[in-house]
PDB file of C-alpha atoms in Angstrom:
ATOM      1  CA  MET A   1     -10.944 183.515 -71.055  1.00  0.00           C
ATOM      2  CA  ASN A   2      -7.896 185.042 -72.733  1.00  0.00           C
ATOM      3  CA  ASP A   3      -4.763 183.126 -73.744  1.00  0.00           C
ATOM      4  CA  ILE A   4      -2.653 184.432 -70.880  1.00  0.00           C
ATOM      5  CA  SER A   5      -5.020 183.280 -68.168  1.00  0.00           C
ATOM      6  CA  ALA A   6      -5.543 179.923 -69.935  1.00  0.00           C
ATOM      7  CA  LYS A   7      -1.761 179.428 -70.015  1.00  0.00           C
ATOM      8  CA  GLU A   8      -1.440 180.397 -66.351  1.00  0.00           C
ATOM      9  CA  LYS A   9      -4.256 178.024 -65.397  1.00  0.00           C
ATOM     10  CA  LEU A  10      -2.627 175.171 -67.328  1.00  0.00           C
ATOM     11  CA  GLU A  11       0.767 175.845 -65.733  1.00  0.00           C
ATOM     12  CA  ARG A  12      -0.820 175.858 -62.284  1.00  0.00           C
ATOM     13  CA  GLN A  13      -2.490 172.498 -63.017  1.00  0.00           C
ATOM     14  CA  GLN A  14       0.846 171.097 -64.181  1.00  0.00           C
ATOM     15  CA  LEU A  15       2.584 172.423 -61.069  1.00  0.00           C
ATOM     16  CA  ASN A  16      -0.099 170.867 -58.851  1.00  0.00           C
ATOM     17  CA  GLN A  17       0.340 167.526 -60.615  1.00  0.00           C
ATOM     18  CA  PHE A  18       4.106 167.791 -60.124  1.00  0.00           C
ATOM     19  CA  ILE A  19       3.665 168.574 -56.418  1.00  0.00           C
ATOM     20  CA  ALA A  20       1.399 165.530 -56.012  1.00  0.00           C
ATOM     21  CA  LEU A  21       3.937 163.234 -57.707  1.00  0.00           C
ATOM     22  CA  TYR A  22       7.127 164.586 -56.107  1.00  0.00           C
ATOM     23  CA  PRO A  23       7.240 163.674 -52.402  1.00  0.00           C
ATOM     24  CA  ASP A  24      10.238 165.946 -51.709  1.00  0.00           C
ATOM     25  CA  PHE A  25       8.591 169.117 -52.990  1.00  0.00           C
ATOM     26  CA  PRO A  26       9.628 171.880 -50.572  1.00  0.00           C
ATOM     27  CA  LYS A  27       7.158 173.428 -48.191  1.00  0.00           C
ATOM     28  CA  GLY A  28       6.601 177.116 -48.656  1.00  0.00           C
ATOM     29  CA  LYS A  29       4.474 179.798 -50.207  1.00  0.00           C
ATOM     30  CA  ILE A  30       4.039 179.396 -53.978  1.00  0.00           C
ATOM     31  CA  VAL A  31       3.961 182.666 -55.895  1.00  0.00           C
ATOM     32  CA  ARG A  32       3.034 183.024 -59.571  1.00  0.00           C
ATOM     33  CA  ASN A  33       5.813 184.747 -61.494  1.00  0.00           C
ATOM     34  CA  GLU A  34       6.841 185.200 -65.111  1.00  0.00           C
ATOM     35  CA  SER A  35      10.511 184.235 -65.243  1.00  0.00           C
ATOM     36  CA  PRO A  36      10.570 181.640 -63.777  1.00  0.00           C
ATOM     37  CA  ASP A  37       6.894 180.665 -63.793  1.00  0.00           C
ATOM     38  CA  PHE A  38       6.672 180.017 -60.043  1.00  0.00           C
ATOM     39  CA  ILE A  39       8.703 180.857 -56.964  1.00  0.00           C
ATOM     40  CA  VAL A  40       8.494 178.722 -53.836  1.00  0.00           C
ATOM     41  CA  LYS A  41       9.432 180.878 -50.855  1.00  0.00           C
ATOM     42  CA  THR A  42      10.812 178.329 -48.418  1.00  0.00           C
ATOM     43  CA  SER A  43      11.927 180.917 -45.850  1.00  0.00           C
ATOM     44  CA  ARG A  44      12.459 184.668 -45.575  1.00  0.00           C
ATOM     45  CA  LYS A  45      15.822 184.401 -47.312  1.00  0.00           C
ATOM     46  CA  SER A  46      15.446 181.292 -49.443  1.00  0.00           C
ATOM     47  CA  ALA A  47      13.426 180.615 -52.563  1.00  0.00           C
ATOM     48  CA  ILE A  48      13.326 178.102 -55.399  1.00  0.00           C
ATOM     49  CA  GLY A  49      12.306 179.039 -58.916  1.00  0.00           C
ATOM     50  CA  ILE A  50      10.355 176.596 -61.050  1.00  0.00           C
ATOM     51  CA  GLU A  51      10.261 177.065 -64.804  1.00  0.00           C
ATOM     52  CA  ILE A  52       7.678 175.026 -66.712  1.00  0.00           C
ATOM     53  CA  THR A  53       8.088 174.218 -70.375  1.00  0.00           C
ATOM     54  CA  ARG A  54       6.186 171.924 -72.680  1.00  0.00           C
ATOM     55  CA  LEU A  55       7.626 169.238 -74.933  1.00  0.00           C
ATOM     56  CA  MET A  56       5.388 168.386 -77.856  1.00  0.00           C
ATOM     57  CA  PRO A  57       5.992 165.928 -80.729  1.00  0.00           C
ATOM     58  CA  HIS A  58       7.187 167.573 -83.908  1.00  0.00           C
ATOM     59  CA  TYR A  59       4.421 167.605 -86.413  1.00  0.00           C
ATOM     60  CA  PHE A  60       5.232 168.650 -89.928  1.00  0.00           C
ATOM     61  CA  LEU A  61       2.225 167.098 -91.616  1.00  0.00           C
ATOM     62  CA  SER A  62      -1.436 167.870 -91.237  1.00  0.00           C
ATOM     63  CA  GLU A  63      -3.592 165.280 -89.488  1.00  0.00           C
ATOM     64  CA  GLN A  64      -5.074 164.275 -92.857  1.00  0.00           C
ATOM     65  CA  GLN A  65      -1.637 163.756 -94.465  1.00  0.00           C
ATOM     66  CA  HIS A  66      -0.483 161.942 -91.348  1.00  0.00           C
ATOM     67  CA  MET A  67      -3.351 159.452 -91.551  1.00  0.00           C
ATOM     68  CA  GLN A  68      -3.124 159.016 -95.347  1.00  0.00           C
ATOM     69  CA  ILE A  69       0.477 157.867 -95.299  1.00  0.00           C
ATOM     70  CA  GLY A  70       0.037 155.833 -92.117  1.00  0.00           C
ATOM     71  CA  LEU A  71       2.659 157.429 -89.896  1.00  0.00           C
ATOM     72  CA  PRO A  72       2.673 156.247 -86.287  1.00  0.00           C
ATOM     73  CA  LYS A  73       0.785 158.285 -83.699  1.00  0.00           C
ATOM     74  CA  PHE A  74       3.861 158.475 -81.492  1.00  0.00           C
ATOM     75  CA  GLU A  75       7.391 159.828 -81.517  1.00  0.00           C
ATOM     76  CA  ARG A  76      10.184 158.321 -79.425  1.00  0.00           C
ATOM     77  CA  LEU A  77      11.964 160.940 -77.324  1.00  0.00           C
ATOM     78  CA  LYS A  78      15.590 161.418 -78.347  1.00  0.00           C
ATOM     79  CA  SER A  79      18.274 162.701 -76.002  1.00  0.00           C
ATOM     80  CA  ALA A  80      19.260 165.413 -78.511  1.00  0.00           C
ATOM     81  CA  THR A  81      15.712 166.802 -78.479  1.00  0.00           C
ATOM     82  CA  LEU A  82      15.711 166.954 -74.700  1.00  0.00           C
ATOM     83  CA  ILE A  83      19.186 168.503 -74.518  1.00  0.00           C
ATOM     84  CA  ASP A  84      18.252 171.179 -77.080  1.00  0.00           C
ATOM     85  CA  LEU A  85      15.209 172.125 -75.000  1.00  0.00           C
ATOM     86  CA  ILE A  86      17.271 172.287 -71.799  1.00  0.00           C
ATOM     87  CA  LEU A  87      19.944 174.450 -73.461  1.00  0.00           C
ATOM     88  CA  MET A  88      17.288 176.823 -74.770  1.00  0.00           C
ATOM     89  CA  LYS A  89      15.929 177.259 -71.232  1.00  0.00           C
ATOM     90  CA  GLU A  90      19.424 177.562 -69.724  1.00  0.00           C
ATOM     91  CA  ALA A  91      19.900 180.741 -71.745  1.00  0.00           C
ATOM     92  CA  LYS A  92      17.304 182.344 -69.457  1.00  0.00           C
ATOM     93  CA  LEU A  93      18.973 181.316 -66.184  1.00  0.00           C
ATOM     94  CA  PRO A  94      20.516 184.770 -65.522  1.00  0.00           C
ATOM     95  CA  LEU A  95      17.017 186.243 -65.755  1.00  0.00           C
ATOM     96  CA  TYR A  96      15.665 183.621 -63.347  1.00  0.00           C
ATOM     97  CA  PHE A  97      18.475 184.132 -60.823  1.00  0.00           C
ATOM     98  CA  ALA A  98      17.857 187.894 -60.898  1.00  0.00           C
ATOM     99  CA  ASN A  99      14.981 187.029 -58.523  1.00  0.00           C
ATOM    100  CA  HIS A 100      17.582 186.121 -55.841  1.00  0.00           C
ATOM    101  CA  LEU A 101      16.768 182.421 -55.953  1.00  0.00           C
ATOM    102  CA  LYS A 102      18.712 179.728 -54.142  1.00  0.00           C
ATOM    103  CA  GLN A 103      17.887 177.155 -56.839  1.00  0.00           C
ATOM    104  CA  VAL A 104      16.101 176.950 -60.175  1.00  0.00           C
ATOM    105  CA  TRP A 105      14.302 173.805 -61.282  1.00  0.00           C
ATOM    106  CA  LEU A 106      13.057 172.948 -64.756  1.00  0.00           C
ATOM    107  CA  LEU A 107       9.812 171.025 -65.168  1.00  0.00           C
ATOM    108  CA  ILE A 108       9.411 169.650 -68.695  1.00  0.00           C
ATOM    109  CA  VAL A 109       5.828 168.597 -69.370  1.00  0.00           C
ATOM    110  CA  ILE A 110       5.145 166.145 -72.187  1.00  0.00           C
ATOM    111  CA  VAL A 111       1.944 166.984 -74.048  1.00  0.00           C
ATOM    112  CA  PRO A 112       0.391 165.441 -77.174  1.00  0.00           C
ATOM    113  CA  SER A 113       0.402 167.479 -80.382  1.00  0.00           C
ATOM    114  CA  PRO A 114      -2.830 168.976 -81.720  1.00  0.00           C
ATOM    115  CA  SER A 115      -2.928 166.090 -84.218  1.00  0.00           C
ATOM    116  CA  GLY A 116      -2.844 163.584 -81.343  1.00  0.00           C
ATOM    117  CA  ARG A 117       0.757 162.431 -81.805  1.00  0.00           C
ATOM    118  CA  LYS A 118       2.371 161.492 -78.516  1.00  0.00           C
ATOM    119  CA  ILE A 119       5.887 161.188 -77.168  1.00  0.00           C
ATOM    120  CA  ILE A 120       6.973 157.869 -75.745  1.00  0.00           C
ATOM    121  CA  LEU A 121       9.927 157.583 -73.395  1.00  0.00           C
ATOM    122  CA  PRO A 122      12.719 155.165 -74.290  1.00  0.00           C
ATOM    123  CA  SER A 123      13.565 152.419 -71.820  1.00  0.00           C
ATOM    124  CA  ASN A 124      17.245 153.459 -71.738  1.00  0.00           C
ATOM    125  CA  MET A 125      16.506 157.028 -70.650  1.00  0.00           C
ATOM    126  CA  SER A 126      18.114 156.445 -67.249  1.00  0.00           C
ATOM    127  CA  ASP A 127      21.427 155.875 -69.082  1.00  0.00           C
ATOM    128  CA  TRP A 128      21.389 159.330 -70.669  1.00  0.00           C
ATOM    129  CA  GLN A 129      24.120 161.621 -69.383  1.00  0.00           C
ATOM    130  CA  ILE A 130      22.268 164.903 -68.999  1.00  0.00           C
ATOM    131  CA  LYS A 131      24.205 167.836 -67.602  1.00  0.00           C
ATOM    132  CA  SER A 132      22.716 171.211 -66.885  1.00  0.00           C
ATOM    133  CA  LYS A 133      23.069 174.404 -64.908  1.00  0.00           C
ATOM    134  CA  PHE A 134      19.560 173.843 -63.536  1.00  0.00           C
ATOM    135  CA  ASP A 135      19.653 172.464 -60.011  1.00  0.00           C
ATOM    136  CA  LYS A 136      16.969 169.888 -60.800  1.00  0.00           C
ATOM    137  CA  ILE A 137      15.209 168.801 -63.968  1.00  0.00           C
ATOM    138  CA  PHE A 138      11.997 166.796 -64.048  1.00  0.00           C
ATOM    139  CA  LEU A 139      10.073 165.233 -66.916  1.00  0.00           C
ATOM    140  CA  LEU A 140       6.310 165.030 -66.337  1.00  0.00           C
ATOM    141  CA  ASN A 141       4.092 162.933 -68.569  1.00  0.00           C
ATOM    142  CA  ALA A 142       0.863 164.666 -67.584  1.00  0.00           C
ATOM    143  CA  GLU A 143      -1.373 162.282 -69.512  1.00  0.00           C
ATOM    144  CA  LYS A 144       0.078 159.202 -67.788  1.00  0.00           C
ATOM    145  CA  ASN A 145       0.545 160.939 -64.419  1.00  0.00           C
ATOM    146  CA  HIS A 146       4.200 159.879 -64.398  1.00  0.00           C
ATOM    147  CA  LEU A 147       7.240 161.849 -63.184  1.00  0.00           C
ATOM    148  CA  GLU A 148      10.910 161.194 -64.017  1.00  0.00           C
ATOM    149  CA  CYS A 149      13.743 163.009 -62.282  1.00  0.00           C
ATOM    150  CA  LEU A 150      16.473 163.652 -64.849  1.00  0.00           C
ATOM    151  CA  ILE A 151      18.749 165.645 -62.529  1.00  0.00           C
ATOM    152  CA  CYS A 152      18.108 165.400 -58.796  1.00  0.00           C
TER     153      CYS A 152
END
């Protein structure tokens, strides 16, 4: 299997997990796309774009160095990290809207690093003031099967 099809398969699995966890997911035909990753055609004249991006812990040390100096196997998510990721994806919004979409949603999927480091969510995350040009932003912890709506 080549990298492109492996990536597409993973994104489809993540979308399916999102659909299962989000009760208000719109009904419609889901079409694989590139920018954004999926388009949900809700009617003849209405569609929602869904862009999927991954959030992985920063890892600057090798696994061996990590274990030798006893660093924790987790990294607490910081609002600045999340905002930087959102801003990076917002730069592509004109490209997404070129598909004549009514809305564009961002699905951020938390994944562990290759060294096994994980991101943990802070308890005060609901207090974060996140603003974006995306219509909705979701944070999916795929490993824990947990979905947070950051902008709904």
